[in-house]
Structures are given as C-alpha cells and as structure tokens.
GROMACS .gro file of C-alpha atoms in nm:
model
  309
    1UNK     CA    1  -2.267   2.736  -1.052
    2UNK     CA    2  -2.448   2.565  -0.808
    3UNK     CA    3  -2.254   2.257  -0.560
    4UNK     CA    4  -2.421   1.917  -0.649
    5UNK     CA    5  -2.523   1.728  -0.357
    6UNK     CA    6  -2.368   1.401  -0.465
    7UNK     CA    7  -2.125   1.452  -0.818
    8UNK     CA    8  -2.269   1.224  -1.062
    9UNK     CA    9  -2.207   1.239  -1.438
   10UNK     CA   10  -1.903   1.376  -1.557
   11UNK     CA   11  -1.764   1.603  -1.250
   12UNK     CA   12  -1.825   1.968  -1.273
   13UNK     CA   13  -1.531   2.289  -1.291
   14UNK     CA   14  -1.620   2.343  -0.899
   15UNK     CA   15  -1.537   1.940  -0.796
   16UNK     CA   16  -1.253   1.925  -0.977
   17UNK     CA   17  -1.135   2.221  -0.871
   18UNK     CA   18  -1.179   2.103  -0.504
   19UNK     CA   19  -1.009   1.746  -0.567
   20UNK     CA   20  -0.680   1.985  -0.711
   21UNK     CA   21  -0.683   2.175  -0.391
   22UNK     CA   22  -0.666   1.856  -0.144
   23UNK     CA   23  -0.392   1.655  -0.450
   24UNK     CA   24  -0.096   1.678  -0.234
   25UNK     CA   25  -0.305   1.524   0.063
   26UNK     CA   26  -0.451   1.227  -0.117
   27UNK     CA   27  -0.116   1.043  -0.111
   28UNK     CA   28  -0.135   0.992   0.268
   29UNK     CA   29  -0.498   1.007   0.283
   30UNK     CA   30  -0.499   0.693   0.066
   31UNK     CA   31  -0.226   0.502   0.297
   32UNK     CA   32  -0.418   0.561   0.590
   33UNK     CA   33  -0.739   0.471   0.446
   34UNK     CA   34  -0.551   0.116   0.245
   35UNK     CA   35  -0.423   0.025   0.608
   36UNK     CA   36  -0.710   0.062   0.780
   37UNK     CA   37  -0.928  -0.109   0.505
   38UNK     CA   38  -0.680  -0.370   0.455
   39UNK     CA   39  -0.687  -0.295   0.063
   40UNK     CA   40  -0.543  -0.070  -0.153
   41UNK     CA   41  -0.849  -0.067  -0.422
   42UNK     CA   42  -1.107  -0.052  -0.101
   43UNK     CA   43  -0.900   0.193   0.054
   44UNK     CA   44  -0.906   0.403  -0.272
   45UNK     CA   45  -1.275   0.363  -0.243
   46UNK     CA   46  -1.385   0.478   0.073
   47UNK     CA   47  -1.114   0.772  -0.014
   48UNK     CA   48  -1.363   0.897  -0.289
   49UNK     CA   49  -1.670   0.856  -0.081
   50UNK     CA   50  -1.471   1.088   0.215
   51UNK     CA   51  -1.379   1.359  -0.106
   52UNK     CA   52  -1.731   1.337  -0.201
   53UNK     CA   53  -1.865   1.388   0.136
   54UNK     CA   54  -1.607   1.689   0.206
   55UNK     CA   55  -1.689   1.864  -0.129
   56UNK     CA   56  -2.053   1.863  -0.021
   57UNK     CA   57  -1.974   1.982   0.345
   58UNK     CA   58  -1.678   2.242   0.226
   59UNK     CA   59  -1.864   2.552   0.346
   60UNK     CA   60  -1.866   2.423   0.714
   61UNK     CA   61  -1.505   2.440   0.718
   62UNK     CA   62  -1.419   2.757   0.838
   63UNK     CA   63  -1.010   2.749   0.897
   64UNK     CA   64  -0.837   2.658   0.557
   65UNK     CA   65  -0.515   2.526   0.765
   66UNK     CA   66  -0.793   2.280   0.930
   67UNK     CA   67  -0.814   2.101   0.654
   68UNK     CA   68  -0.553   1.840   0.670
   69UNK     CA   69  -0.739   1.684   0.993
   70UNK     CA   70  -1.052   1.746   0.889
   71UNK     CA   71  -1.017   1.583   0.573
   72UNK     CA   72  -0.845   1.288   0.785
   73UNK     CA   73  -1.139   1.278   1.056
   74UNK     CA   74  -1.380   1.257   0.715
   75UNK     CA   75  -1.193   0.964   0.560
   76UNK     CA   76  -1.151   0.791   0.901
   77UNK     CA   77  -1.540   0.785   0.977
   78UNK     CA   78  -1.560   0.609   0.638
   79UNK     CA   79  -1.347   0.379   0.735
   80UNK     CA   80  -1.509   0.289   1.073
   81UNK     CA   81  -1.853   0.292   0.872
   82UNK     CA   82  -1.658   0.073   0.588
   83UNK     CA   83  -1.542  -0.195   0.872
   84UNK     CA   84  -1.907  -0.228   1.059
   85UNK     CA   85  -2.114  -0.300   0.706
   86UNK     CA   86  -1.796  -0.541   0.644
   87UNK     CA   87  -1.897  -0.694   0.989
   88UNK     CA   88  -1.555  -0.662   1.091
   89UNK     CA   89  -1.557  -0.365   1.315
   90UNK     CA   90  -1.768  -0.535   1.626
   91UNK     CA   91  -1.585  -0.868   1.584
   92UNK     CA   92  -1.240  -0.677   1.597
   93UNK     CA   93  -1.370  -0.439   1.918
   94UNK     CA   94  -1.504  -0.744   2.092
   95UNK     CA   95  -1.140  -0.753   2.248
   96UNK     CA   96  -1.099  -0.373   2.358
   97UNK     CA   97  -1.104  -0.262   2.711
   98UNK     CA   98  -1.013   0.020   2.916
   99UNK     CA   99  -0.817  -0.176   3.137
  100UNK     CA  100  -0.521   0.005   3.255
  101UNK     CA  101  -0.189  -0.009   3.031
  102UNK     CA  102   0.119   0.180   3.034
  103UNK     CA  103   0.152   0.500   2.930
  104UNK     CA  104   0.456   0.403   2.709
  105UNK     CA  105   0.580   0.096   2.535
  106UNK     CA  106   0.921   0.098   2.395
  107UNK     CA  107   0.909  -0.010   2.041
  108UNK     CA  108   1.131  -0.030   1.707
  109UNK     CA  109   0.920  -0.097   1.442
  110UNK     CA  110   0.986   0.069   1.050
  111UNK     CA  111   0.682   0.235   0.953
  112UNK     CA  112   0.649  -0.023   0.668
  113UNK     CA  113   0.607  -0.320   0.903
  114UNK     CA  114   0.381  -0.046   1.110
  115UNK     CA  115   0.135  -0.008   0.800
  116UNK     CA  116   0.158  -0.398   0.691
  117UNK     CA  117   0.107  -0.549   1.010
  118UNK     CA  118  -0.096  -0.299   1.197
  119UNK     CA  119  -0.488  -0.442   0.987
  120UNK     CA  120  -0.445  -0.732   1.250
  121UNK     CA  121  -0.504  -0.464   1.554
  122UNK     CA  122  -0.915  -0.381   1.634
  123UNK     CA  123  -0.965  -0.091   1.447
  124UNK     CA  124  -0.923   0.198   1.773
  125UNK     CA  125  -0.594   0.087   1.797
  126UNK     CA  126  -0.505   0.054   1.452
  127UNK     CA  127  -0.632   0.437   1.396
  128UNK     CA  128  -0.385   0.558   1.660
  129UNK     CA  129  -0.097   0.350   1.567
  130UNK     CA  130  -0.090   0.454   1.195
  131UNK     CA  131  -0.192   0.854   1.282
  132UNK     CA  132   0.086   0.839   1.549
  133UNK     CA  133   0.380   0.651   1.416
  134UNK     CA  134   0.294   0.669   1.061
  135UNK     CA  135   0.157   0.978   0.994
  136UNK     CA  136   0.283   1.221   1.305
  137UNK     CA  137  -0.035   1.346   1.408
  138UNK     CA  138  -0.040   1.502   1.764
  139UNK     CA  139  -0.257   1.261   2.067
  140UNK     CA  140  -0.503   1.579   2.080
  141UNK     CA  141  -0.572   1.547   1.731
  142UNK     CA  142  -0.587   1.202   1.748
  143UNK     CA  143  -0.810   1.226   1.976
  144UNK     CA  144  -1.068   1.476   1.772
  145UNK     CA  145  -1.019   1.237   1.474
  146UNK     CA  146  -1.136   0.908   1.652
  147UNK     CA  147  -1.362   1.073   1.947
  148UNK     CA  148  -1.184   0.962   2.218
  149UNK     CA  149  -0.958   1.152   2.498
  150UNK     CA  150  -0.594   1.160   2.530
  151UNK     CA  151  -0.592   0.950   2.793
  152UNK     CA  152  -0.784   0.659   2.579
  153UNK     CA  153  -0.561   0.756   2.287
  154UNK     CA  154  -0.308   0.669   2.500
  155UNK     CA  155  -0.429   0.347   2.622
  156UNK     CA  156  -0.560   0.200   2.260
  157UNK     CA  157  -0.200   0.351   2.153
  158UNK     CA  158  -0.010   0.171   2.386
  159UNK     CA  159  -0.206  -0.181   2.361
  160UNK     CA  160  -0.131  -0.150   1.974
  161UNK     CA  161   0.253  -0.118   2.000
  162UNK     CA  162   0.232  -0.391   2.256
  163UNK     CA  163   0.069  -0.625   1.975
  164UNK     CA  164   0.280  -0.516   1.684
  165UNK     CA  165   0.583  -0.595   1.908
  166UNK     CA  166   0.497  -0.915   2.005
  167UNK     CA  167   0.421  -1.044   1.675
  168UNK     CA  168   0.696  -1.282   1.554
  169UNK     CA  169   0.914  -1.115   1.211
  170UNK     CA  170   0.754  -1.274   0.865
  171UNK     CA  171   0.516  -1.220   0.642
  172UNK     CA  172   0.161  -1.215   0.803
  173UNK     CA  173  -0.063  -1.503   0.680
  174UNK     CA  174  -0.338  -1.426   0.408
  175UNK     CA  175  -0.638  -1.649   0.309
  176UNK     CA  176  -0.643  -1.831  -0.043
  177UNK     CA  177  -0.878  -1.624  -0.249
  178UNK     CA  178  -1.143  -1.805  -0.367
  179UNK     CA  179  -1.140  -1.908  -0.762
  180UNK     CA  180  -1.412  -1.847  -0.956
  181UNK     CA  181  -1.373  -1.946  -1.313
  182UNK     CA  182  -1.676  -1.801  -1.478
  183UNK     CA  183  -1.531  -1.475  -1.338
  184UNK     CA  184  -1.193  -1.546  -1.498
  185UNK     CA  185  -1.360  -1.660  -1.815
  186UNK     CA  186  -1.547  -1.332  -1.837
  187UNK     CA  187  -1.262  -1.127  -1.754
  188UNK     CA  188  -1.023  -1.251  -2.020
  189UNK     CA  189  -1.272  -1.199  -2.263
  190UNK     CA  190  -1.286  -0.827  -2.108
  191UNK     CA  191  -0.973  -0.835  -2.162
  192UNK     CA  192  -0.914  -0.961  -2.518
  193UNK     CA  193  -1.221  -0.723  -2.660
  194UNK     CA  194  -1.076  -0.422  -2.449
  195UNK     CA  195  -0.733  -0.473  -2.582
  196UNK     CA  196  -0.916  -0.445  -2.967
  197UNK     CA  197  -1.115  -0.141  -2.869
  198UNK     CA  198  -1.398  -0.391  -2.963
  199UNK     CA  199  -1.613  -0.170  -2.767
  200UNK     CA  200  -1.947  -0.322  -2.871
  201UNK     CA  201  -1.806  -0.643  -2.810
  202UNK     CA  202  -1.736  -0.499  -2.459
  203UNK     CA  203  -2.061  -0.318  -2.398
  204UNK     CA  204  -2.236  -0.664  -2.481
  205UNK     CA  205  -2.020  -0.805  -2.105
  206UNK     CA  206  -2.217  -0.553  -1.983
  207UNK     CA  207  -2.576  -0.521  -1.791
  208UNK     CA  208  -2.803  -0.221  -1.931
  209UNK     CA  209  -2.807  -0.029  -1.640
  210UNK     CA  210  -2.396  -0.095  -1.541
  211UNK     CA  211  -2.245   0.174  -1.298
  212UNK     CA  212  -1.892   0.313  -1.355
  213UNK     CA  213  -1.695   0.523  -1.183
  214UNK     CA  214  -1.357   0.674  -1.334
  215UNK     CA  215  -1.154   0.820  -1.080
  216UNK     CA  216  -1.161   1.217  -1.120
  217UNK     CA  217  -1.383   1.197  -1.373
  218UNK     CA  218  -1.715   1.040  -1.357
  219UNK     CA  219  -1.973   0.865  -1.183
  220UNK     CA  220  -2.267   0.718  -1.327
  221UNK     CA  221  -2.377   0.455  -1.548
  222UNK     CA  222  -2.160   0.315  -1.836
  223UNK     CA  223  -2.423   0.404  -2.103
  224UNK     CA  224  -2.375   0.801  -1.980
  225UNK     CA  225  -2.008   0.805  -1.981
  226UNK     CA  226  -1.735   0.918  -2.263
  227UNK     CA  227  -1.524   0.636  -2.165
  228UNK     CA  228  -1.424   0.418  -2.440
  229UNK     CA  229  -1.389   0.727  -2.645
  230UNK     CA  230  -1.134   0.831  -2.383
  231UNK     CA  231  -0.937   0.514  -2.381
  232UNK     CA  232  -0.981   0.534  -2.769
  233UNK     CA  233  -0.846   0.909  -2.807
  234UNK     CA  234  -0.508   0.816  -2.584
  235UNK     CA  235  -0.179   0.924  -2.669
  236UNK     CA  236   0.006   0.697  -2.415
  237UNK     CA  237   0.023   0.323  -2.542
  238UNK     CA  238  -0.126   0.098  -2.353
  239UNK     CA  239  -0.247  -0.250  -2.269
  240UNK     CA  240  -0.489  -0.463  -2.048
  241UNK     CA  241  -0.427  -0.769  -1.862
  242UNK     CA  242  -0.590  -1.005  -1.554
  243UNK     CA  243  -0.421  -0.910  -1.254
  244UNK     CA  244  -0.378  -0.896  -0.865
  245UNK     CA  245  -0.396  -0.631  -0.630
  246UNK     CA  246  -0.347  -0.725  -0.245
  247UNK     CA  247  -0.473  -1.111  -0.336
  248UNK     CA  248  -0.807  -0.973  -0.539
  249UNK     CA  249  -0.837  -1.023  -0.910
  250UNK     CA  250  -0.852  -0.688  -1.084
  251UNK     CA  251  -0.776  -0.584  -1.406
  252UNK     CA  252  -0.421  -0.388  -1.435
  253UNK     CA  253  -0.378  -0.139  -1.744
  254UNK     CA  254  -0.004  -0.116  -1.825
  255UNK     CA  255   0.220   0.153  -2.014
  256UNK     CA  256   0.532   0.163  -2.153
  257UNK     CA  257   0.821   0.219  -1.910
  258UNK     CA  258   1.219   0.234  -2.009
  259UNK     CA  259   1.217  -0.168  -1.899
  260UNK     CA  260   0.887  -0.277  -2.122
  261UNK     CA  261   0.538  -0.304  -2.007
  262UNK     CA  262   0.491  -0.177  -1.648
  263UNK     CA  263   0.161  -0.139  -1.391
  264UNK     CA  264   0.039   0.188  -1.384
  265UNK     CA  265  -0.286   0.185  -1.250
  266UNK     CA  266  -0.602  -0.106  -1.212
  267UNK     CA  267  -0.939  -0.160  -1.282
  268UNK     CA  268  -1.194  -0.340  -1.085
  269UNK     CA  269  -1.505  -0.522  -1.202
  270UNK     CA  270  -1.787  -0.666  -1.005
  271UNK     CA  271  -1.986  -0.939  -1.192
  272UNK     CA  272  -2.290  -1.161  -1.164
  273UNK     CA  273  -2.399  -1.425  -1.328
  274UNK     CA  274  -2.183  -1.362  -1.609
  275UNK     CA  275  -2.272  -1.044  -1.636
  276UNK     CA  276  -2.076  -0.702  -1.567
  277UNK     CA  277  -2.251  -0.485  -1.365
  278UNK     CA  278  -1.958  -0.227  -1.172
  279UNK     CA  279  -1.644  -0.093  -1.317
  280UNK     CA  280  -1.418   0.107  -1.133
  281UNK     CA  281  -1.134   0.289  -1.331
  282UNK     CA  282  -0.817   0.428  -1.107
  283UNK     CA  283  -0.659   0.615  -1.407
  284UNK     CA  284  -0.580   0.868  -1.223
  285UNK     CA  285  -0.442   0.712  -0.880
  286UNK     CA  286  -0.127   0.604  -0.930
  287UNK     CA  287  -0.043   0.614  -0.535
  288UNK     CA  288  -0.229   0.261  -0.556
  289UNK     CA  289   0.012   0.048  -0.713
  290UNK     CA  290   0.262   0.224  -0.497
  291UNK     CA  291   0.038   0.132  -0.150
  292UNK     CA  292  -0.061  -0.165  -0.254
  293UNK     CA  293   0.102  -0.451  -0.097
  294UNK     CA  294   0.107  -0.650  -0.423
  295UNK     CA  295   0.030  -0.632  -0.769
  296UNK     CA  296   0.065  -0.908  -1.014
  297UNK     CA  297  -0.039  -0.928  -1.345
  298UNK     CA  298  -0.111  -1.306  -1.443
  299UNK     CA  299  -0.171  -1.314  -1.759
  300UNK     CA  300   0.032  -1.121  -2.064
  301UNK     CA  301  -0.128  -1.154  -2.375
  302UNK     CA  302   0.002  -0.977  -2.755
  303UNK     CA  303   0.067  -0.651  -2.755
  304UNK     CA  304  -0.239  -0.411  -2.847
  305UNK     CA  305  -0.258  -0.205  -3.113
  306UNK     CA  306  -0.110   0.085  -3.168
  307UNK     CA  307  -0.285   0.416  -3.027
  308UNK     CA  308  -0.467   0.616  -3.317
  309UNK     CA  309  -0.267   0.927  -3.473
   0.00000   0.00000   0.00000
C-alpha cells in the first residue's frame, strides 16, 4: 500500500495506523497548539494539518524516540504559519527585541494561568513559555523547535515571565463576538433537521461541492462521505444543540452522562450566504472540550429520538 501524499477520502489502514502510534501525544500536542492559536477548535485544526504533514514526511524520521519533538517542532511551524495568514504574527513581533534581559525572572504562576494568559505574549515568547513551564521541554530543544539559540530562548523566555507576572489577577478581557442572525437562523435549522436524521433536509443547507472533514476519519467533500449513515448507525444516544466554544458559535453534540445530557465533543460550520459550505466533525477529540476555555451550549431543544436497534 502506497502513502498518499495528502489523506483525502476516508483515511487508509497505513494513516490510521500512524495517528494510533502518536494517540498518547495528541493530548499535549493539542494544548500547545489551543494556546498558541488562542482556540481550542483552531488549535485542533492546525493539529491535523501538523499529523497530516508528519504522516507524509514519516520516512525522514530516522530516531523513533525523536518523535515527541519532532512532532512538536511540526505542529509549532503550523502554528507560526497559522498566526502570519491570521495577520497576527508580525503585529505581535512588532514589539520583540534582543535587548538584553535577565537570565532569570522569579515567577509563581500555575500552569493554568500560564496556558490562559500566555496568547497575550508575541508568539516567540509565548512558544517558550508554554514548552518550558508547561510542557518541560529542555532550552536546547526549545531552541531546535523555534530556531533560535539558547541564549535567545533565554531572552524571549525571560521577557515572557516578566509579562505574565506583571499582569494584574482576573479574567483577561475578550471581544464581543459578532452576531450574525442569518447564521443562527441556519444553524438551528441544522440543528432541528440533524436532531430528526432528516438528512435530505440537511443535505439541502448544504452547497454541492461542501467539504467535510471528520476527525480520524475523513476528508473530502460531504457528497463522498459515509457520514450521516454513521451518525445514523450509532449505538450511543445522542443529541445536537447551538453552542460555544472559546466565544465562537459551534455546534456541540451531547451524550448521556450519569447527571443528563453532557458535551462531548463539537462541530463547526462555516457558512455563506445562507449556505453551508465547511463542516468540521471532532468526534473523536474529546481533549477539546477539556482544553477549551469554555463551552456553552445555548440552546436545548426536545430530546432526539431514540438511536435505531
């Protein structure tokens, strides 16, 4: 079986294969990537593209104990390439010097106030911060994974505790998001049809040529995919509402917990003029509802039917 340059379709033996090899690194690979993004869901993204682009470079990675970093230097150079089409990277590095700075600041922050505060530093110094206090990694490795020297490391370290210590305790301040209530419209309809397993109704939200990507499963356009049928076949009861993730509307499919209803995992849509044109399905991430810093759901509507036997 030949490697596919770019997995599209439904992933092959070999890809999924690969993506159960790296499992037990994906947990921290998706808190670094959330907390440099800034968002759980984009975070989750860019995490995919760095899998994608490691599964098609696997063969250059000659040390199998290498892989932790390497997989980490991947992910972080989607990140940085992530924050410059955002237009945020320049804007954020306009600040950064090599003026001189101690070598060490005394600091006694908990890694959660680390990881939530840490997307107001330029994005040098938030890659050291969270690979040094967060996740442990050595200043040579550090500075491999960000191609920089110790000594600069040490520097864009230092200048980012220096920041997160200054900054007065409380919540840090977040934007309104913007309403848009066509897009609200055409997501509780989603919503309502998906919940019915009306999946013509649902197909009829959607443009002809719609991409989706399900998490571990498939990439490609809707038309192409099993998915319906998948959410159809399902042993595990579940249900669909409008929801929140860090701020962003997304739609958040829940499952039955020992309390009721609870959030297992979302789904985000992308939408123009009325129309459906993305879905991304994160069945199988449940790390983001754990990383993310919020998740609300906003609307509950009547329970859905019962799963077919």
């Amino acid at each position: 079986m030949n490697q596919r340059i770019d997995p599209a379709g439904l992933f092959d033996v070999r890809y999924a294969a690969f993506l159960e090899t790296v499992r037990h690194l994906r947990v921290k690979l998706h808190r670094y990537c959330t907390r440099m993004t800034g968002s759980a869901l984009d975070g989750e993204d860019v995490m995919q593209e760095a899998l994608f682009e490691a599964y098609r470079k696997i063969e250059q990675l000659d040390d199998s104990a290498a892989l932790r970093p390497w997989l980490f230097r991947i992910a972080h150079n989607r990140c940085i390439d992530f924050l410059r089409n955002r237009q945020v990277r320049e804007h954020a590095e306009a600040n950064y010097s090599e003026d001189d700075a101690p070598l060490f600041v005394e600091h006694a922050i908990a890694d959660l106030a680390i990881e939530r505060l840490v997307i107001l530093l330029p994005p040098k110094e938030r890659a050291c911060v969270l690979l040094k206090d967060v996740f442990d990694h050595s200043l040579e490795e550090i500075a491999d994974l960000v191609d920089s020297t110790v000594g600069g490391v040490k520097s864009a370290l230092n200048r980012g505790r220096a920041k997160l210590a200054a900054l007065r305790p409380g919540p840090i301040a977040a934007s309104e998001p913007r309403s848009d209530p066509e897009l609200a419209k055409l997501l509780h309809r989603y919503v309502e049809l998906f919940n019915r397993r009306d999946w013509d109704g649902v197909r009829a939200l959607t443009s002809a040529d719609a991409q989706l990507r399900v998490s571990d499963c498939f990439k490609g356009l809707l038309v192409d995919s099993p998915y319906f049928r998948e959410y159809d076949r399902s042993q595990t009861p579940w249900k669909m509402e409008v929801g929140e993730v860090d701020g962003e509307t997304a739609l958040i499919v829940l499952t039955p917990s020992e309390t009721g209803w609870r959030s297992s995992y979302p789904v985000r849509i992308r939408a123009s003029g009325g129309v459906i044109h993305h879905i991304a399905d994160y069945h199988a991430c449940p790390w983001i509802v754990q990383a993310a810093a919020s998740v609300r759901v906003l609307a509950t509507g009547a329970p859905p039917p019962s799963p077919p036997v």
